[in-house]
Amino acid sequence: MQRVYLDHSATTPVRKEVADLVLSYMTTNYGNPSSIHSFGREAKKALENAREQVAGLIGAKPEEIIFTSGGTEADNLAVIGTALANQKKGKHLITSVIEHHAVLDSFKYLEKQGFEVTYIPVDEYGLVNPDHVAKAVKEQTILLSIMHVNNEVGTIQPIKEIAEIIKSKSQDIIIHTDAVQSVGKIPVDVNELKVDLLTASSHKIYGPKGVGCLYVRKGTKIEPRYFGGGQERKRRPGTENLPGIVGFGKAAELAKQELKQEMVKLSELRDMLMDGILKTIPDVKINGDREKRIPGNVNVSIRYVEGEALLLSLDMKGIAASSGSACTSGSLDPSHVLLAMGIPHEIAHGSLRMTLGRDNTKEDIQYVLDTLPGIVNKLRAMSPLYNK
Ligand code: PMP
């Protein structure tokens, strides 16, 4: 049976050249970067090389990169670490309703600690309006966190415009963006975006899982979440996950080299898939903005079918997709992102996310287009709503 992986926003395969490097830092170059002998020195050199590679992908300086155990930890550190470090200036924070739970739940935690949080709504395309953000700013506002690209609908937020408006009101407000779903997929530059903090994750860009980073602009006050050794300038102590970090660095370097060609290829495949679905299946709606969207994301609501049933039927045909986000699938609640976009419960339930990656081909997309209409017809034939 043909197998087609269309869940690259959940995770990506590790590239061969990356995996080879990771293995060598487990079996041959296994030193601890803090050790002073030659093994340690070689490890330290590899660590700093990876820091340069990751910084290079986002236009940062190497010393502004803190390696973490992934996007979740970097988001927690960004939100909670800056809120705690700057609370003397004020206790008001701003975020959006469509953030990943790594950000949302960090804000929920801070609310319990006495902080006040304003949650900015989105429009029907999942976009945050910079004017809404501007109106939310108060004298006590210390932090704003809005994601660059949404993991479910792929919508690209106007981070630069938001940052400019915020900074024009107060230079002191710290701006964080969760860029887990944009780094390596579209151009991301911390200076262009005018952000102070940015989260990235290795396993979304063909690197290993369990490693990521937080970019921290020089001069930004942040409290660590862990305590121990002096690693990562004490902001993230603990012996570094060197194989993971080296793999992340290599993946970042390759992503930078191939960004332009990948964007062209994935946009073409995405449009082929979206247009094909719209042409062959009635009562389908594309979720998210058609233009302001990352190249590899297709998110559709297919009326009168359940997303979970769709996923299972596709899986039986070898097609791996997702409904909502991988982190919340398994629960039957419709995605908080789709609901925030004003999509009714019953339509949000029938949503399907297909996220494309570098190994996908036109043949893969054609296979999906040949398979999906039959599955939808079968499920609709069983649906009481469709047959009313
Ligand atoms: N933020 C976003 C937008 C994500 O998509 C994810 C991964 N699903 C994360 C944060 C968490 O990253 P990680 O899996 O590296 O912890």
Short mmCIF file of C-alpha atoms and ligand atoms in Angstrom, two decimals, residues 9-11 68-75 98-103 147-152 178-182 185 199-204 208-213 325-327 353, ligand 1:
data_model
loop_
_atom_site.label_atom_id
_atom_site.label_comp_id
_atom_site.label_asym_id
_atom_site.label_seq_id
_atom_site.Cartn_x
_atom_site.Cartn_y
_atom_site.Cartn_z
CA SER A 9 3.33 20.26 11.36
CA ALA A 10 3.15 17.51 13.98
CA THR A 11 6.69 16.36 13.27
CA THR A 68 16.07 24.13 25.38
CA SER A 69 14.34 20.76 25.32
CA GLY A 70 11.97 21.98 22.59
CA GLY A 71 9.36 24.53 21.67
CA THR A 72 7.28 23.89 24.78
CA GLU A 73 10.10 24.66 27.19
CA ALA A 74 11.16 27.72 25.18
CA ASP A 75 7.58 29.06 25.23
CA ILE A 98 -5.21 30.91 19.11
CA GLU A 99 -1.82 30.27 20.69
CA HIS A 100 -0.41 26.80 21.15
CA HIS A 101 -1.12 25.41 24.62
CA ALA A 102 2.58 25.78 25.51
CA VAL A 103 1.92 29.54 25.46
CA MET A 147 2.51 33.34 17.45
CA HIS A 148 4.09 33.89 14.04
CA VAL A 149 2.29 31.03 12.28
CA ASN A 150 -0.62 29.07 13.65
CA ASN A 151 -0.01 25.31 13.82
CA GLU A 152 -3.50 24.38 12.72
CA ASP A 178 6.21 31.43 18.95
CA ALA A 179 7.79 30.74 15.57
CA VAL A 180 7.80 26.93 15.84
CA GLN A 181 5.66 26.68 12.69
CA SER A 182 7.38 29.40 10.67
CA LYS A 185 9.30 27.31 6.29
CA THR A 199 10.73 30.21 20.00
CA ALA A 200 11.89 27.55 17.52
CA SER A 201 11.83 23.75 17.57
CA SER A 202 14.14 21.26 15.85
CA HIS A 203 11.71 18.45 15.07
CA LYS A 204 9.58 20.66 12.83
CA PRO A 208 15.68 15.49 16.15
CA LYS A 209 12.89 15.73 18.72
CA GLY A 210 13.39 17.10 22.22
CA VAL A 211 15.48 20.12 21.27
CA GLY A 212 14.63 23.71 20.48
CA CYS A 213 15.69 27.20 21.37
CA SER A 325 -3.49 19.76 16.22
CA ALA A 326 -1.68 16.56 17.11
CA CYS A 327 -1.34 17.67 20.71
CA ARG A 353 -5.26 19.30 8.49
N1 PMP B 1 4.30 25.91 19.48
C1 PMP B 1 3.73 25.51 18.33
C2 PMP B 1 3.06 26.52 17.46
C3 PMP B 1 3.77 24.17 17.95
O1 PMP B 1 3.20 23.78 16.82
C4 PMP B 1 4.42 23.24 18.80
C5 PMP B 1 4.49 21.77 18.44
N2 PMP B 1 3.24 21.19 18.17
C6 PMP B 1 5.00 23.71 19.99
C7 PMP B 1 4.92 25.05 20.28
C8 PMP B 1 5.70 22.79 20.92
O2 PMP B 1 6.97 22.42 20.41
P1 PMP B 1 7.69 21.09 20.90
O3 PMP B 1 6.95 19.94 20.28
O4 PMP B 1 9.09 21.22 20.37
O5 PMP B 1 7.65 21.08 22.39
#
